[in-house]
GROMACS .gro file of C-alpha atoms in nm:
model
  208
    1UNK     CA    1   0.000   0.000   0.000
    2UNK     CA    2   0.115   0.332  -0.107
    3UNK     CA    3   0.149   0.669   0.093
    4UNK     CA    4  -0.186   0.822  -0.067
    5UNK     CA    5  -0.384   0.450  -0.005
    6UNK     CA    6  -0.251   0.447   0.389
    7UNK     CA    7  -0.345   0.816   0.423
    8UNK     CA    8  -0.679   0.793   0.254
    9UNK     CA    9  -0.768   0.485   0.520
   10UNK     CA   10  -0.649   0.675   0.818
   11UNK     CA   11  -0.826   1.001   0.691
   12UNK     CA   12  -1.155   0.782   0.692
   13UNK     CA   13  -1.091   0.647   1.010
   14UNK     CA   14  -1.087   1.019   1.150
   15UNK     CA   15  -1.371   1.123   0.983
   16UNK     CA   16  -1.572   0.839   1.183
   17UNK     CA   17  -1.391   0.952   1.462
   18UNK     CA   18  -1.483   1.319   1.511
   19UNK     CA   19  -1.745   1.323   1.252
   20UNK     CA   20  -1.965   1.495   1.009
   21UNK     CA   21  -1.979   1.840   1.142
   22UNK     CA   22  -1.601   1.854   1.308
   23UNK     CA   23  -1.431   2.144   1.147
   24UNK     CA   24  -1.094   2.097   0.948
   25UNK     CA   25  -0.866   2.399   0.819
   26UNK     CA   26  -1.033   2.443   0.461
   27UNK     CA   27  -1.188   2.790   0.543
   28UNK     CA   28  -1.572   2.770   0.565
   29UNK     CA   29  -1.563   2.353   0.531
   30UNK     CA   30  -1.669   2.109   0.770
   31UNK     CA   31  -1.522   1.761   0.793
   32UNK     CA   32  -1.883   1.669   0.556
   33UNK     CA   33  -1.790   1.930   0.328
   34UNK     CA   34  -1.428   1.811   0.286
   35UNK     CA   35  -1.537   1.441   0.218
   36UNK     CA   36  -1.760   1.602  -0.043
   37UNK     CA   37  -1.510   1.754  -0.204
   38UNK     CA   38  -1.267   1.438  -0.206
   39UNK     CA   39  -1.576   1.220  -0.394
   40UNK     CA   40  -1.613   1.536  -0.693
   41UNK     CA   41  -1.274   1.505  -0.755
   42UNK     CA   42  -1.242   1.126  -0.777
   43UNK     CA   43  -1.618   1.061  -0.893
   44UNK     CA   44  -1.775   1.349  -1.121
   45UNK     CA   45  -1.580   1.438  -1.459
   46UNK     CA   46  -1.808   1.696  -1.490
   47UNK     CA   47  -1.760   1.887  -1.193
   48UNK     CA   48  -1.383   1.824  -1.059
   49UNK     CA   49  -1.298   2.103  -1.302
   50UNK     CA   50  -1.480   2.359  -1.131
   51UNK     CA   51  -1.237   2.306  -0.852
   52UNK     CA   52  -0.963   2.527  -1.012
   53UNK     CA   53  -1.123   2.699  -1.285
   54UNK     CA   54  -1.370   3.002  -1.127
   55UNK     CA   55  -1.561   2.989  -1.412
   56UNK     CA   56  -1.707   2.584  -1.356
   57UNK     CA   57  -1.736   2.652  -0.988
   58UNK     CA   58  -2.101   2.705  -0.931
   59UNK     CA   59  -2.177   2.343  -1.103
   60UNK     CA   60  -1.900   2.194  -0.880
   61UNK     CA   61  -2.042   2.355  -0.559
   62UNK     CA   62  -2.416   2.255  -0.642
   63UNK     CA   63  -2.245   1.870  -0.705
   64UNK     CA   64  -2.074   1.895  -0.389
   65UNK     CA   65  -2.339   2.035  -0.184
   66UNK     CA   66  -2.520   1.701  -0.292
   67UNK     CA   67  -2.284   1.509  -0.192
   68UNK     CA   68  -2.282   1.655   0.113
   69UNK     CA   69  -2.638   1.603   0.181
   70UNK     CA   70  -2.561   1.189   0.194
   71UNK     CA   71  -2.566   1.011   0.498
   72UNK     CA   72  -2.218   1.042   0.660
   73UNK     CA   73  -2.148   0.681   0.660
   74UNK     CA   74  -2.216   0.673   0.292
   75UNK     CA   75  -1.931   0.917   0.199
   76UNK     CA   76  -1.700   0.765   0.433
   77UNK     CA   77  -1.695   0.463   0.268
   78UNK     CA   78  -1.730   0.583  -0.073
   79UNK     CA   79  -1.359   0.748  -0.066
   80UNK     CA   80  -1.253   0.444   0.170
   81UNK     CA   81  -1.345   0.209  -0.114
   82UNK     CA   82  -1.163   0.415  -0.330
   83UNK     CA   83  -1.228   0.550  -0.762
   84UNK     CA   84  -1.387   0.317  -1.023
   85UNK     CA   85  -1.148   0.069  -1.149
   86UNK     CA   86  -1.155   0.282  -1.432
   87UNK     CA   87  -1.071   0.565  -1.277
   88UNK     CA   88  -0.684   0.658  -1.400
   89UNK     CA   89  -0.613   0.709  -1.007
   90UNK     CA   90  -0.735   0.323  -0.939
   91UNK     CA   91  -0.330   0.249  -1.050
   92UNK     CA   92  -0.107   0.229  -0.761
   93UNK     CA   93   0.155   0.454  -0.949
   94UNK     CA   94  -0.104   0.678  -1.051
   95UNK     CA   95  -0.256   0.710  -0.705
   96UNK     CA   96   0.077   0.800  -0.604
   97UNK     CA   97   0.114   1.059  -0.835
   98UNK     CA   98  -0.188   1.237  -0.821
   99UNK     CA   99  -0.304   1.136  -0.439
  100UNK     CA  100   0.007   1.142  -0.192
  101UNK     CA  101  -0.046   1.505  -0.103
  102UNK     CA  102  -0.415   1.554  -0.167
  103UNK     CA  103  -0.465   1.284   0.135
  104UNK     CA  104  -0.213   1.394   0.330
  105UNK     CA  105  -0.298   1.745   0.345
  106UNK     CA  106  -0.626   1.696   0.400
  107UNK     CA  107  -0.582   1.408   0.641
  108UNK     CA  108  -0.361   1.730   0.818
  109UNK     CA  109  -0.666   1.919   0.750
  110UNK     CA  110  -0.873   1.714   0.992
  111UNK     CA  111  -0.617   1.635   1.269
  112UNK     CA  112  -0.466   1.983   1.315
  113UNK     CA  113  -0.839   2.139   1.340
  114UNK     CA  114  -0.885   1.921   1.670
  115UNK     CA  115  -0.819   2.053   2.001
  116UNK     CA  116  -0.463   1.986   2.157
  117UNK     CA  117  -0.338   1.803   1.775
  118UNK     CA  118   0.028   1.699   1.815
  119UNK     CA  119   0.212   1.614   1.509
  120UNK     CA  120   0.275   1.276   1.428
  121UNK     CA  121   0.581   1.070   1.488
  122UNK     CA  122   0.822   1.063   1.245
  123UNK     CA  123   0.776   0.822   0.916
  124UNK     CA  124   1.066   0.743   0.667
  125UNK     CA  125   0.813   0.691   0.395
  126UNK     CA  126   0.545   0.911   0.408
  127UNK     CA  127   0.818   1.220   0.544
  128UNK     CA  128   1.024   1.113   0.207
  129UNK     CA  129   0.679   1.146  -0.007
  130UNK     CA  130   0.586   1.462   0.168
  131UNK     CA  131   0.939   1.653   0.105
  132UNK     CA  132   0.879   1.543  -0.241
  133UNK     CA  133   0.592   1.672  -0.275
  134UNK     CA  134   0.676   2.003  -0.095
  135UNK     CA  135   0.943   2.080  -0.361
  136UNK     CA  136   0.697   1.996  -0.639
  137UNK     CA  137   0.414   2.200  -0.501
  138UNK     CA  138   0.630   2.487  -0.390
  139UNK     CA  139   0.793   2.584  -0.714
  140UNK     CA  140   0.386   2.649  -0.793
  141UNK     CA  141   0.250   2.777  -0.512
  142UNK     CA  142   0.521   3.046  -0.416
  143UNK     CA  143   0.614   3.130  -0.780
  144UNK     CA  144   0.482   3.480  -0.690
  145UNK     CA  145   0.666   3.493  -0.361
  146UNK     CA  146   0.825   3.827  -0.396
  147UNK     CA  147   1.149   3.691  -0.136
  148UNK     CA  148   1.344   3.421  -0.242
  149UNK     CA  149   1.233   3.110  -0.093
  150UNK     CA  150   1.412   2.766   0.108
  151UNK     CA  151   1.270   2.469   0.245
  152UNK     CA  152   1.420   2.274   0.514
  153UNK     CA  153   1.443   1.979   0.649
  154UNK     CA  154   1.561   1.955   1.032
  155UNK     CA  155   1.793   1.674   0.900
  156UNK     CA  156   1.974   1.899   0.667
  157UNK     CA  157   1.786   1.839   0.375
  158UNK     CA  158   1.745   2.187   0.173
  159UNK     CA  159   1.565   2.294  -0.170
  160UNK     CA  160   1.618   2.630  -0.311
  161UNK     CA  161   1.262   2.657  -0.450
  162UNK     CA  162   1.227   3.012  -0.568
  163UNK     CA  163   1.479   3.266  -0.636
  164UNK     CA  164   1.470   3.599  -0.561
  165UNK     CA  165   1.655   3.859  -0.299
  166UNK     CA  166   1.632   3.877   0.073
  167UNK     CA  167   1.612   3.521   0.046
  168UNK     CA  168   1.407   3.305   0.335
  169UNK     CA  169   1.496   2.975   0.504
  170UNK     CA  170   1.165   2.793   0.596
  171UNK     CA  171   1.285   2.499   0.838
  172UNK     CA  172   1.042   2.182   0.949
  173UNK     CA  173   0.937   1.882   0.925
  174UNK     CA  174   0.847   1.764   0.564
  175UNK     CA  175   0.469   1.716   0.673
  176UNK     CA  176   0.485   2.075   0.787
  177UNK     CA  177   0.665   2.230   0.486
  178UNK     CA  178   0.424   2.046   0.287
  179UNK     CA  179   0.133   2.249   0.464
  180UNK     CA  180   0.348   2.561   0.455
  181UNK     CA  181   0.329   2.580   0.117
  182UNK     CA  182  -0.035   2.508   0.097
  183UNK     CA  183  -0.095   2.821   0.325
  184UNK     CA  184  -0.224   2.651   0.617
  185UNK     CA  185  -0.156   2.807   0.986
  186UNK     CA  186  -0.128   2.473   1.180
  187UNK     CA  187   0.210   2.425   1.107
  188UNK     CA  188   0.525   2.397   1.322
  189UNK     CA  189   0.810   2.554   1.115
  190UNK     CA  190   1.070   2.844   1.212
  191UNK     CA  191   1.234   3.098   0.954
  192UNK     CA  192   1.546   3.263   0.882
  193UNK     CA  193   1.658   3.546   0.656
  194UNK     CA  194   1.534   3.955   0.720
  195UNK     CA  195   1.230   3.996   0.906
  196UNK     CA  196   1.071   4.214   0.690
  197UNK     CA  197   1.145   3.926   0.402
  198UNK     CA  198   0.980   3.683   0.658
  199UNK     CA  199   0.651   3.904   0.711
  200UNK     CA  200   0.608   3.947   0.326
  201UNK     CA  201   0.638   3.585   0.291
  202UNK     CA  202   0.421   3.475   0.543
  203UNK     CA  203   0.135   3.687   0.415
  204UNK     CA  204   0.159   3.566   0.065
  205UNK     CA  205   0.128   3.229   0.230
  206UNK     CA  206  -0.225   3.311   0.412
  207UNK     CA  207  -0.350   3.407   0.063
  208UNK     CA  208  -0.322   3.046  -0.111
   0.00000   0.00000   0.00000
């Protein structure tokens, strides 16, 4: 089992856990509204679109409000079980590709919006997928960083990911830079470089 299948079990797990109307980071979702969103993008062609183009958006909300209508233990199971076996992300590889930090941020999404959250213990695997996919996601998400920008690891490991002056060192844990460079707050990471560099870049990273 890959990083995105364990992380899509133990995200399902949670949602039973705290769930329907537990809140999560995604601004303005519920834990209901964030399983919602999971079963557009793996279930309706028609309407996972409208999750990053404005324009399809009021389709994909009326979709997902439907969805979110269901009886809880419905959607649980319905991402537990997984796409349609024709679904391109049904591949392990693929799944991989396209799933490792979908699942794991929003399996972050969920734990970190609970009272008292802890991160978790370390994990060769799913730490080695996340700094991978913190580097990818990065070079996309702070292309309009206007400080240069760092990630690292507290073990040394280090990606220049955008260039620029007054550059900033963004140190922590790979499940953390991974969050950091989706914009969420919950994180545990510490910074280096010119304060004011530091402030600009920390308020770009509120807007993602």
């Amino acid at each position: 089992m890959g990083v995105a299948a364990e992380e899509r079990q133990a995200l399902c797990t949670l949602f039973e856990q705290v769930g329907p109307d537990a809140p999560t980071l995604c601004e303005g979702w519920a834990a209901r509204d964030l399983a919602a969103h999971l079963l557009v993008r793996e279930h309706r062609p028609d309407a996972a679109p409208g999750i990053l183009i404005p324009a399809l958006a009021k389709h994909t909300q009326r979709v997902q409000d439907s969805y979110a209508a269901r009886p809880w233990s419905e959607l649980v199971q319905k991402i537990r079980q997984g796409p349609a076996w024709y679904w391109p992300t049904s591949f392990g590889s693929l799944d991989e590709a396209a799933n490792t930090a979908e699942f794991l941020v929003h399996h972050e999404d969920v734990r970190r919006a609970q009272p008292d959250w802890e991160p978790r213990e370390p994990d060769a695997r799913r730490d080695a997928a996340a700094w991978r996919s913190a580097r990818q996601i990065a070079k996309v998400n702070l292309r309009k960083s206007p400080v240069g920008v760092t990630l690292r690891t507290p073990d040394g490991q280090e990606a220049a990911v955008k260039t620029g002056p007054d550059v900033v060192t963004v140190i922590g844990a790979p499940v953390d830079l991974l969050l950091f460079c989706f914009g969420r707050d919950a994180v545990r990471v510490s910074f280096e470089g010119p304060e004011t560099a530091v402030g600009r870049l920390k308020t770009l990273s509120r807007g993602f």
